[in-house]
Structure formats: C-alpha cells, structure tokens
Coordinates of N, CA and C and ligand atoms in Angstrom, one line a residue:
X1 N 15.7 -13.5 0.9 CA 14.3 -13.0 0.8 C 14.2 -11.9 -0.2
X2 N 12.9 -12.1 -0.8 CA 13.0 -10.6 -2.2 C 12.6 -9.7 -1.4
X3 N 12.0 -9.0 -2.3 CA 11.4 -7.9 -1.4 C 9.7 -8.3 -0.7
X4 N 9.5 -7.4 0.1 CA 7.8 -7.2 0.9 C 7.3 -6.2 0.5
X5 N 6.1 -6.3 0.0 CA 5.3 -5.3 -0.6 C 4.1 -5.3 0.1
X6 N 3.8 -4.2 1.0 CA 2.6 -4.1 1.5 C 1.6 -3.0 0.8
X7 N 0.4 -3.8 1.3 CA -1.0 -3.4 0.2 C -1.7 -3.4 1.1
X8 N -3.0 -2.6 0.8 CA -3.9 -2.0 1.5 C -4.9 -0.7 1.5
X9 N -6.1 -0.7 2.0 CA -6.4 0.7 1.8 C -5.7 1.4 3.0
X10 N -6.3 3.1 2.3 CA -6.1 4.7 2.6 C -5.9 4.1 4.4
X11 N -5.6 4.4 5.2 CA -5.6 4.1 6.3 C -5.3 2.8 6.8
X12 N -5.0 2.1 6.0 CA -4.1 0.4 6.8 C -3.1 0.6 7.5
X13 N -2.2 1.8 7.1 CA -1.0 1.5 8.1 C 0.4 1.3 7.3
X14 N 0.3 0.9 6.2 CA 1.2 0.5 5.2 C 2.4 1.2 5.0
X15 N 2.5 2.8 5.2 CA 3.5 3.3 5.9 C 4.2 2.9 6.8
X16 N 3.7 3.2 7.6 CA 4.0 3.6 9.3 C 4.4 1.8 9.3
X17 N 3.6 0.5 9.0 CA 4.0 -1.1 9.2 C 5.3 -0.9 8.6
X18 N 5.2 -0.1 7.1 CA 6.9 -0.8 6.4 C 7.7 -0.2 6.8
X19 N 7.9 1.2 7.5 CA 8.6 1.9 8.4 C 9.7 0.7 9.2
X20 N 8.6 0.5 10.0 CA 8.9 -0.2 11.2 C 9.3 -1.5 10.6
X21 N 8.9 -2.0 9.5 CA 8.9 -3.3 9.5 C 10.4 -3.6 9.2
X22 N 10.7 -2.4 8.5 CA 12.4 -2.5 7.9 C 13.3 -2.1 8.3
X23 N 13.0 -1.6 9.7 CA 13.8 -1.4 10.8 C 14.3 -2.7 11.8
X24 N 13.0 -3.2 11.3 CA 13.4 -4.8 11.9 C 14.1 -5.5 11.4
X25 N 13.8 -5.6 10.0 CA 14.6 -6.3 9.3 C 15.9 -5.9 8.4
X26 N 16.2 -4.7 8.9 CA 17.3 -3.8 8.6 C 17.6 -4.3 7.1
X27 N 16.3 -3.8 6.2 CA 16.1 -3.5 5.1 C 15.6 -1.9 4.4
X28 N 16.2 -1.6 3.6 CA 15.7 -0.5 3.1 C 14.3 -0.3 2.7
X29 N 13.6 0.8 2.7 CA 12.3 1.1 2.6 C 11.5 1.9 1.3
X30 N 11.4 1.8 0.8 CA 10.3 2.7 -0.3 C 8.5 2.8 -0.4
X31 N 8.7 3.9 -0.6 CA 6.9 4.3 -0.6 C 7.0 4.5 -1.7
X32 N 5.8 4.3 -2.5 CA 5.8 4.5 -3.8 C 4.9 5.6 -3.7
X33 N 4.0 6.7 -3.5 CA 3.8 7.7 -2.7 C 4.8 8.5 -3.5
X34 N 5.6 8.2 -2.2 CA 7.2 9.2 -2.2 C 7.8 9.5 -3.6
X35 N 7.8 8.2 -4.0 CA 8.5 7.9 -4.8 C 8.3 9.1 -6.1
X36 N 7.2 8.7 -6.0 CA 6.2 9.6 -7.5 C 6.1 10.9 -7.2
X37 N 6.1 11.1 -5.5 CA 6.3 13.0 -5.5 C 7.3 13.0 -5.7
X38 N 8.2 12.3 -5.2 CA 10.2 12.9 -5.6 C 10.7 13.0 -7.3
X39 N 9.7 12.0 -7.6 CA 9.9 12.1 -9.6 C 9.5 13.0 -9.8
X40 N 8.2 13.5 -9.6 CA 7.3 14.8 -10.4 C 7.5 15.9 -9.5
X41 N 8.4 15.9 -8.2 CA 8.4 17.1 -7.8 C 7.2 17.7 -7.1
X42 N 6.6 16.8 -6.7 CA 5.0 17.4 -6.6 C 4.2 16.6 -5.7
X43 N 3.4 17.4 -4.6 CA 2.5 16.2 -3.7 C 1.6 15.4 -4.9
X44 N 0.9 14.0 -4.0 CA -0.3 13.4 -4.3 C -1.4 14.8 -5.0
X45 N -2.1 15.0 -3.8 CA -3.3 16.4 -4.0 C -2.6 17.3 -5.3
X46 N -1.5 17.9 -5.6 CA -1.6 18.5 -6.5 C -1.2 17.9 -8.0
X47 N -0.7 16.2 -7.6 CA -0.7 15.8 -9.0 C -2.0 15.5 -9.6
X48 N -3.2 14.8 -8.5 CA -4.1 14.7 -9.2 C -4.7 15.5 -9.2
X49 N -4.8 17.1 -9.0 CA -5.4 18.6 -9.2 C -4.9 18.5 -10.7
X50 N -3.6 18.5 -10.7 CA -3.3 19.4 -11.7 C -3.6 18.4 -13.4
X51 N -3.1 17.0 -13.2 CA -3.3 16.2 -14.0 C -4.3 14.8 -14.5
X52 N -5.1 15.0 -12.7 CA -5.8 13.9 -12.8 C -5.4 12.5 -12.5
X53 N -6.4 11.4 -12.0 CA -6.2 10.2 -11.5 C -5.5 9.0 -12.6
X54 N -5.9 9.3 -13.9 CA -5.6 8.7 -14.8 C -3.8 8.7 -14.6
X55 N -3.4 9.6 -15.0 CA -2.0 10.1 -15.2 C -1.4 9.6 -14.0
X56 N -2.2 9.9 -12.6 CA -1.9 9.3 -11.3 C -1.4 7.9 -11.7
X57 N -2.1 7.1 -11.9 CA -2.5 5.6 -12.1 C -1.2 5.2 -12.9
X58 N -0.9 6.1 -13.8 CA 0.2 5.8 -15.3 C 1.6 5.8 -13.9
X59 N 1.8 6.9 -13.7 CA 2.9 7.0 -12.8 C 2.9 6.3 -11.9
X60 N 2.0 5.5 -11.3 CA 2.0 3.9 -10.1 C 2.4 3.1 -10.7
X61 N 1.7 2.3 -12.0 CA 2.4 1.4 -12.9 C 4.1 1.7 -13.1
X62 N 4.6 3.0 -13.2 CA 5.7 3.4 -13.7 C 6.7 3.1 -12.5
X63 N 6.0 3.3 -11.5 CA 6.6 3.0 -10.5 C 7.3 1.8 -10.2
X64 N 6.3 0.9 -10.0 CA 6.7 -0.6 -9.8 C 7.5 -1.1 -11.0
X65 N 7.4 -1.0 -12.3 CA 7.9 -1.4 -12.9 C 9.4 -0.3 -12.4
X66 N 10.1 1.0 -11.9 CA 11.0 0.8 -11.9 C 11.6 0.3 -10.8
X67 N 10.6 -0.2 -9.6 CA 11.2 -0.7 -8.9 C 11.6 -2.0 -8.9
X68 N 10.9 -2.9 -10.2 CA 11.4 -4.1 -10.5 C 12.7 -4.0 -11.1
X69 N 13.2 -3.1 -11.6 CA 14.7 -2.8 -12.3 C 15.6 -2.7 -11.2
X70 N 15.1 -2.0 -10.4 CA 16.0 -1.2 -9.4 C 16.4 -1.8 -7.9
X71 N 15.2 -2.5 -7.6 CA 15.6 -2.8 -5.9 C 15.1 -4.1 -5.9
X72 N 16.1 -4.6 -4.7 CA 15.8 -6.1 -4.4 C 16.4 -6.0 -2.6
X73 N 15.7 -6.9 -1.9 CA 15.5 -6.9 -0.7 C 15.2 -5.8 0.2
X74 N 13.7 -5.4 -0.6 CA 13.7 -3.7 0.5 C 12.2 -3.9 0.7
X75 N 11.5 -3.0 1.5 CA 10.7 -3.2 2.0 C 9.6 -2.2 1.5
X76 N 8.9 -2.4 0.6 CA 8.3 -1.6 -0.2 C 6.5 -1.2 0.3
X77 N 6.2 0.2 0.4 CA 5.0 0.2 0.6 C 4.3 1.0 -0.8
X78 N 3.2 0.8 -0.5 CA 2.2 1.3 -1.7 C 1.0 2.4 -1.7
X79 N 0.4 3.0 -2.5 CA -0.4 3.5 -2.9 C -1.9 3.0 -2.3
X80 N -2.8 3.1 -1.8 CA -4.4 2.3 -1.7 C -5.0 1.5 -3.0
X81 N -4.6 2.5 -4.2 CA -5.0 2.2 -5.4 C -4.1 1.1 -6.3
X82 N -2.9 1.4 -6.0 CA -2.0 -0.1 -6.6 C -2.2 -0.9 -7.2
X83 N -3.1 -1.9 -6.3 CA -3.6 -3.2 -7.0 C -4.8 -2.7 -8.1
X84 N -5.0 -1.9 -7.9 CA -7.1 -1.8 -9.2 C -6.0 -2.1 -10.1
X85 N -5.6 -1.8 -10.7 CA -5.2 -2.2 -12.4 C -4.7 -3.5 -12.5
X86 N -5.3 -4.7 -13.3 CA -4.5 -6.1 -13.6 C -3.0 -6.0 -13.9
X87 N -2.9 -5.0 -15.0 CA -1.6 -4.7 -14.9 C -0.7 -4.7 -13.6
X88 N -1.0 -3.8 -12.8 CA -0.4 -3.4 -11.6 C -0.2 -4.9 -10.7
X89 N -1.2 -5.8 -10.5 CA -1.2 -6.8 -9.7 C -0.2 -7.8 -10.2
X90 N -0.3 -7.9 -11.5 CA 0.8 -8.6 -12.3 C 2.4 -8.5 -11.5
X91 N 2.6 -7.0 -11.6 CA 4.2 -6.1 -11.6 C 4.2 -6.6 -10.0
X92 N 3.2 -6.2 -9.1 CA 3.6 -6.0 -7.9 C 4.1 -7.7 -7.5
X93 N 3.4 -8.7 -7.9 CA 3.6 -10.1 -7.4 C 4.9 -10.5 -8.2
X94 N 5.4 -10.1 -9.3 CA 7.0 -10.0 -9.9 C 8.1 -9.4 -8.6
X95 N 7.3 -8.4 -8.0 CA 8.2 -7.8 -7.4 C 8.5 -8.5 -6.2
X96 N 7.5 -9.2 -5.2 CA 7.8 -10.0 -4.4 C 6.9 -10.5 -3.7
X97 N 6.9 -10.5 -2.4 CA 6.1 -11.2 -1.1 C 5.4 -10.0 -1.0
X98 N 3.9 -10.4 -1.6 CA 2.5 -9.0 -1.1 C 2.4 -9.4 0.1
X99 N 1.7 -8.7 0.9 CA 1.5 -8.7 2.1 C 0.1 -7.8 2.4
X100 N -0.9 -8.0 2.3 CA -2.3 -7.3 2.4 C -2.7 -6.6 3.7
X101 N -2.4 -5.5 4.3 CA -3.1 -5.3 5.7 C -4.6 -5.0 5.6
X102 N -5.3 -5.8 6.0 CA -6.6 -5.7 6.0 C -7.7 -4.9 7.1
X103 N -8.0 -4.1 6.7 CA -8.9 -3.0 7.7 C -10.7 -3.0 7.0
X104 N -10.9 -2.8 8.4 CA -12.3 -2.7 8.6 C -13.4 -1.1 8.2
X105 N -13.9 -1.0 7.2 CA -14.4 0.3 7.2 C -14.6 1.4 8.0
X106 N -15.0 1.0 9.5 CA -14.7 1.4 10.9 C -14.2 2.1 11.1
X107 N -12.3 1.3 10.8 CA -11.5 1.2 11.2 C -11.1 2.8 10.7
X108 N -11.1 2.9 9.2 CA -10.4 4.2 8.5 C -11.6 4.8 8.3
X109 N -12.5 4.6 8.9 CA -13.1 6.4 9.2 C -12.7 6.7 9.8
X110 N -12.6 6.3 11.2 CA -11.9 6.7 12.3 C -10.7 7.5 12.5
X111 N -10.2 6.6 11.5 CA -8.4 7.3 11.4 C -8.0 8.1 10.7
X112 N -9.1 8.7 9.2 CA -8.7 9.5 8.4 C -10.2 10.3 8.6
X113 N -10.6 10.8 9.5 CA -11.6 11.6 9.9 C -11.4 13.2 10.0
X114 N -9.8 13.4 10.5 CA -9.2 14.7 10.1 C -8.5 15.0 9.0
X115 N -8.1 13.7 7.7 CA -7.6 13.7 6.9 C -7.6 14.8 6.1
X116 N -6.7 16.0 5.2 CA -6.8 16.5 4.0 C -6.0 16.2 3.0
X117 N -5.2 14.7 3.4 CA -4.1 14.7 1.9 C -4.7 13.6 0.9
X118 N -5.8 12.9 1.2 CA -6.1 11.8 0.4 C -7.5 12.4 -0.4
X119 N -6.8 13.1 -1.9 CA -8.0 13.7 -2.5 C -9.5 12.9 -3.0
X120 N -8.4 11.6 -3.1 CA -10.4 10.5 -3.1 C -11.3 10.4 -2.5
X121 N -11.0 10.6 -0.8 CA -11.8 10.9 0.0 C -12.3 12.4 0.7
X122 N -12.2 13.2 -0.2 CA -12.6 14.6 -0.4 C -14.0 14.4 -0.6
X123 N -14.7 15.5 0.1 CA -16.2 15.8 -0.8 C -17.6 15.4 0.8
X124 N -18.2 15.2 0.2 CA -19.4 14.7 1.4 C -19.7 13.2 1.2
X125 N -19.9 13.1 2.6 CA -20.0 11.8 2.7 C -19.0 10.4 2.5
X126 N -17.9 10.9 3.4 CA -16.8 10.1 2.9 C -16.7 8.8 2.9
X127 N -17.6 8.4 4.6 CA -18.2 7.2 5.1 C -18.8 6.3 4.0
X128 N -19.7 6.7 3.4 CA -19.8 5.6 2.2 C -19.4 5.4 1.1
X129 N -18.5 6.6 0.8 CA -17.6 6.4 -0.1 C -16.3 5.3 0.5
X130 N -15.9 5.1 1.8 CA -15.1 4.3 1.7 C -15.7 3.3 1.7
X131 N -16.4 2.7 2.6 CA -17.4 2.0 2.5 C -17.4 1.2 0.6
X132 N -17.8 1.7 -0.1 CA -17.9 1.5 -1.7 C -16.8 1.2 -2.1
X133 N -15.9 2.0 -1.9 CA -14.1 1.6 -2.7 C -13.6 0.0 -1.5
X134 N -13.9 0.0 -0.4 CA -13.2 -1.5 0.1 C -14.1 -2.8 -0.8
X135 N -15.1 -2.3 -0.9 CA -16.0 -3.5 -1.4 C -15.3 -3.6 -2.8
X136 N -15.5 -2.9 -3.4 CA -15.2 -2.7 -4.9 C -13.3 -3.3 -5.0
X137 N -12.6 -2.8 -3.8 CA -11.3 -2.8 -3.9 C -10.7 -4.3 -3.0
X138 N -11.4 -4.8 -2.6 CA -11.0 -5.7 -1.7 C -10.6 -6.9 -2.2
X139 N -11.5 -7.3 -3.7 CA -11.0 -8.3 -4.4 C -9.9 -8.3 -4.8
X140 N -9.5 -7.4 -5.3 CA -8.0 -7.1 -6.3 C -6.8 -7.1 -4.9
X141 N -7.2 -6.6 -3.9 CA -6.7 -6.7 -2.7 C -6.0 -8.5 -2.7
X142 N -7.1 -9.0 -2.3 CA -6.5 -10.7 -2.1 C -6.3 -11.2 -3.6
X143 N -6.5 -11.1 -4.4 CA -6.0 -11.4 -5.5 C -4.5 -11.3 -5.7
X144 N -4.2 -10.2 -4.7 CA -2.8 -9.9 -5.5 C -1.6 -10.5 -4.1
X145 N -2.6 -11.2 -2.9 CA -1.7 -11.2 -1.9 C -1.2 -12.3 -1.7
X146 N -0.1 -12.1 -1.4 CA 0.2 -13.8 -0.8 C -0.2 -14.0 0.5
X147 N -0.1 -12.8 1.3 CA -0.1 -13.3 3.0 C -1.8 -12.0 3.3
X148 N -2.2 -12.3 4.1 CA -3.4 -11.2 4.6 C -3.2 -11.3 6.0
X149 N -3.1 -10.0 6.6 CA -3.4 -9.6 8.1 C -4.5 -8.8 8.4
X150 N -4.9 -9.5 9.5 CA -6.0 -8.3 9.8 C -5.5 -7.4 10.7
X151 N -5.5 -5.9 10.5 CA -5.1 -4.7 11.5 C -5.7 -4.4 12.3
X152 N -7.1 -4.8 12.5 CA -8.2 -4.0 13.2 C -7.7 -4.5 14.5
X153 N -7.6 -3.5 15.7 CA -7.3 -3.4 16.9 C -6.3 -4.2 17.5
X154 N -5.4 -3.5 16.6 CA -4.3 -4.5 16.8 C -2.3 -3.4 17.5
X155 N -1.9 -3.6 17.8 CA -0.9 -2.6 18.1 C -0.1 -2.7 16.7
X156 N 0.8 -1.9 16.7 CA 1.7 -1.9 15.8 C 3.0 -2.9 15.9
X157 N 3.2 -3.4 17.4 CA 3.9 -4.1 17.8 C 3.4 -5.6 17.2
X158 N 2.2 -5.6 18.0 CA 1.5 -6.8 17.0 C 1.5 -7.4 15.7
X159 N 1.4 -6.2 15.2 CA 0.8 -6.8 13.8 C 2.2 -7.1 13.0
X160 N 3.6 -6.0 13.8 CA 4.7 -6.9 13.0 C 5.1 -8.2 13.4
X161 N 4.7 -8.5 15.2 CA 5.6 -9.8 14.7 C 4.3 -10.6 14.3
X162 N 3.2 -10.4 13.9 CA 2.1 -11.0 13.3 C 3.2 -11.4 11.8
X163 N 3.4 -10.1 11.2 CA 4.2 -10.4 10.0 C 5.3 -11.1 10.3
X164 N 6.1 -10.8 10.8 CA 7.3 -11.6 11.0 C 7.5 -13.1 11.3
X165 N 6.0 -13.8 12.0 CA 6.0 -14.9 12.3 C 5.8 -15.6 10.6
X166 N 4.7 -14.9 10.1 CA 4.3 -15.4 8.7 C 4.9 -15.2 8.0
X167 N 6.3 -14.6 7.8 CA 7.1 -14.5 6.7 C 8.2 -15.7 6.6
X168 N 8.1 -15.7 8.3 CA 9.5 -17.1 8.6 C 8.6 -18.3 8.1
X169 N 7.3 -18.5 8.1 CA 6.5 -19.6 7.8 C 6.2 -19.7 5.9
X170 N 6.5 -18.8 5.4 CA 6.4 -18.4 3.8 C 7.4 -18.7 3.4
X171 N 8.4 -18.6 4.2 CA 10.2 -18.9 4.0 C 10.0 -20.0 3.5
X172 N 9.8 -20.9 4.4 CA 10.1 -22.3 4.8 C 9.0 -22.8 3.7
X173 N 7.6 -22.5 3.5 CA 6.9 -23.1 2.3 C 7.4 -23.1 1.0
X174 N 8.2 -22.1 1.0 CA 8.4 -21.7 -0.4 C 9.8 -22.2 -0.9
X175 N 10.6 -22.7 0.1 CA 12.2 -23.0 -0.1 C 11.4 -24.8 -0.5
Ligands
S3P201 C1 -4.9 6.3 -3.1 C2 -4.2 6.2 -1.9 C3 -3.2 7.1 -1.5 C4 -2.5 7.8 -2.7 C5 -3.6 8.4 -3.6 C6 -4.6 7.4 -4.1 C7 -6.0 5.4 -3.4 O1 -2.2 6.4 -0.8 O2 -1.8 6.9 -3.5 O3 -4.2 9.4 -2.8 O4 -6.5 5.3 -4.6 O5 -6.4 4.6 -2.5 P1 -2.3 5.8 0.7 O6 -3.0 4.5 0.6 O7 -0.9 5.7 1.2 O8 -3.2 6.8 1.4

C-alpha cells in the first residue's frame, strides 16, 4: 500500500482520523500543518501574520512535493487548503490514495465555534464564510479524491473502519 492522504475542510477531522488511522495500521503519520511549522519554526497564525497566505500556499506545495521524495507508506494528513491549487492536486494524487472526509457546513460550525488557530476563519461572520469556502472548495475536494466519506454524525470509531473497509475494497480494484 502507498501512502493515505486525507483531505478535507478546517474541521473534518483529518488530524485526529490520521492519528488514529495509523495506529491501526501501524504506519507512520504526518501532518503537513506540522510539518511547515517544524520547517519555519513557526505556528500556522503567525506564518500567515507575518508573511501571508500566498507564501502559506508556496510552503504546502513545498510540502508535498517533499513528501513525495521522502516517505512511502505513511499516513499523511493535510492542510483544508491543499487541494485549491491544480498544482497541489496533481502532487497529492502522485503521492497516493486521497481519501476526502466530507463534512457538512453544520457540522464545522459547530466544532470550530471556539476556534482561535484557523486565521481564515477569523473576523465576523464566520458561518458564511465557511459556508462560501466549502462551496467554492468542494470541487477541488472530489477532484482530487479517490475514496469520499461522509463524517457527519459519525464516531471516530466509525468512520475508520468506514475507511478501513474501503481501502481493503481499493486494494483489490486496483491490484
Ligand atoms: C487552512 C486550513 C488549516 C491550515 C491553515 C489554512 C485552509 O488546516 O492549513 O489555517 O485554508 O483551509 P486544517 O484544515 O488542519 O485546519
């Protein structure tokens, strides 16, 4: 198996799923998140304070591409923003089995309602601002996935052997 790349918006889960999910499959894990504060030394909020989303964006691409050099069979999670760039959708589907958790607008108001680390949903009115970015972002979403789950009301227990069933079933198509 290559690697699993989970995609998603700000509140899917996509941590906390690849956490768990590579525990199961006693594979190594990466956030790309992580990744880019451990390079720059630096949270999310203060890279795009200090440098901006653009630069953000440069360092995601940077990412995946070094994770296509670097790791093979690990369980990779991502950014919300990842897929916007064609570029990016390109790198991530090189890198392996996407895996899309799919949430309901609802769903991450709800859940990032005390939020302060996700600086795009800063400001007033966050509700239709997410609202706006799933519509806008949902395409590039399935575009770039092979597998789609839906998360909405779902346990965490669930939704992995949700994945786990679909991955033994992607095995077998793809061999
Ligand atoms: C972003 C999502 C965040 C983080 C940054 C931008 C986005 O990651 O990469 O704040 O554009 O959706 P999470 O999806 O892990 O919150």
């Amino acid at each position: 198996m290559s690697n699993i790349i989970l995609i998603g918006f700000m509140g899917s889960g996509k941590t906390t799923i690849g956490r768990r999910l590579s525990y199961r499959l006693k594979q190594t894990m990466t956030d790309t998140d992580k990744l880019i504060e451990k390079q720059q030394n630096m949270t999310i909020p203060e890279l795009f304070e200090l440098y901006g989303e653009k630069k953000f964006r440069d360092l995601e691409t940077q990412s995946i591409e070094y994770l296509l050099r670097t790791v093979k069979n690990e369980v990779i999670s991502t950014g919300g923003g990842m897929p916007i760039r064609p570029e990016n959708r390109t790198l991530l589907k090189e890198l392996g089995c996407v895996i899309f958790l799919r949430v309901r607008p609802e769903t991450i108001i709800e859940r990032l309602k005390n939020d302060t680390t996700r600086p795009l949903l800063r400001g007033e009115n966050p509700e239709i601002k997410i609202a706006a970015m799933l519509q806008e972002r949902n395409p590039a979403y399935l575009e770039t996935a092979d597998i789609v789950i839906d998360v909405d009301d779902k346990s965490f227990e669930m939704i992995l052997d949700e994945i786990e069933e679909v991955l033994g079933q992607y095995e077998i198509t793809r061999n």
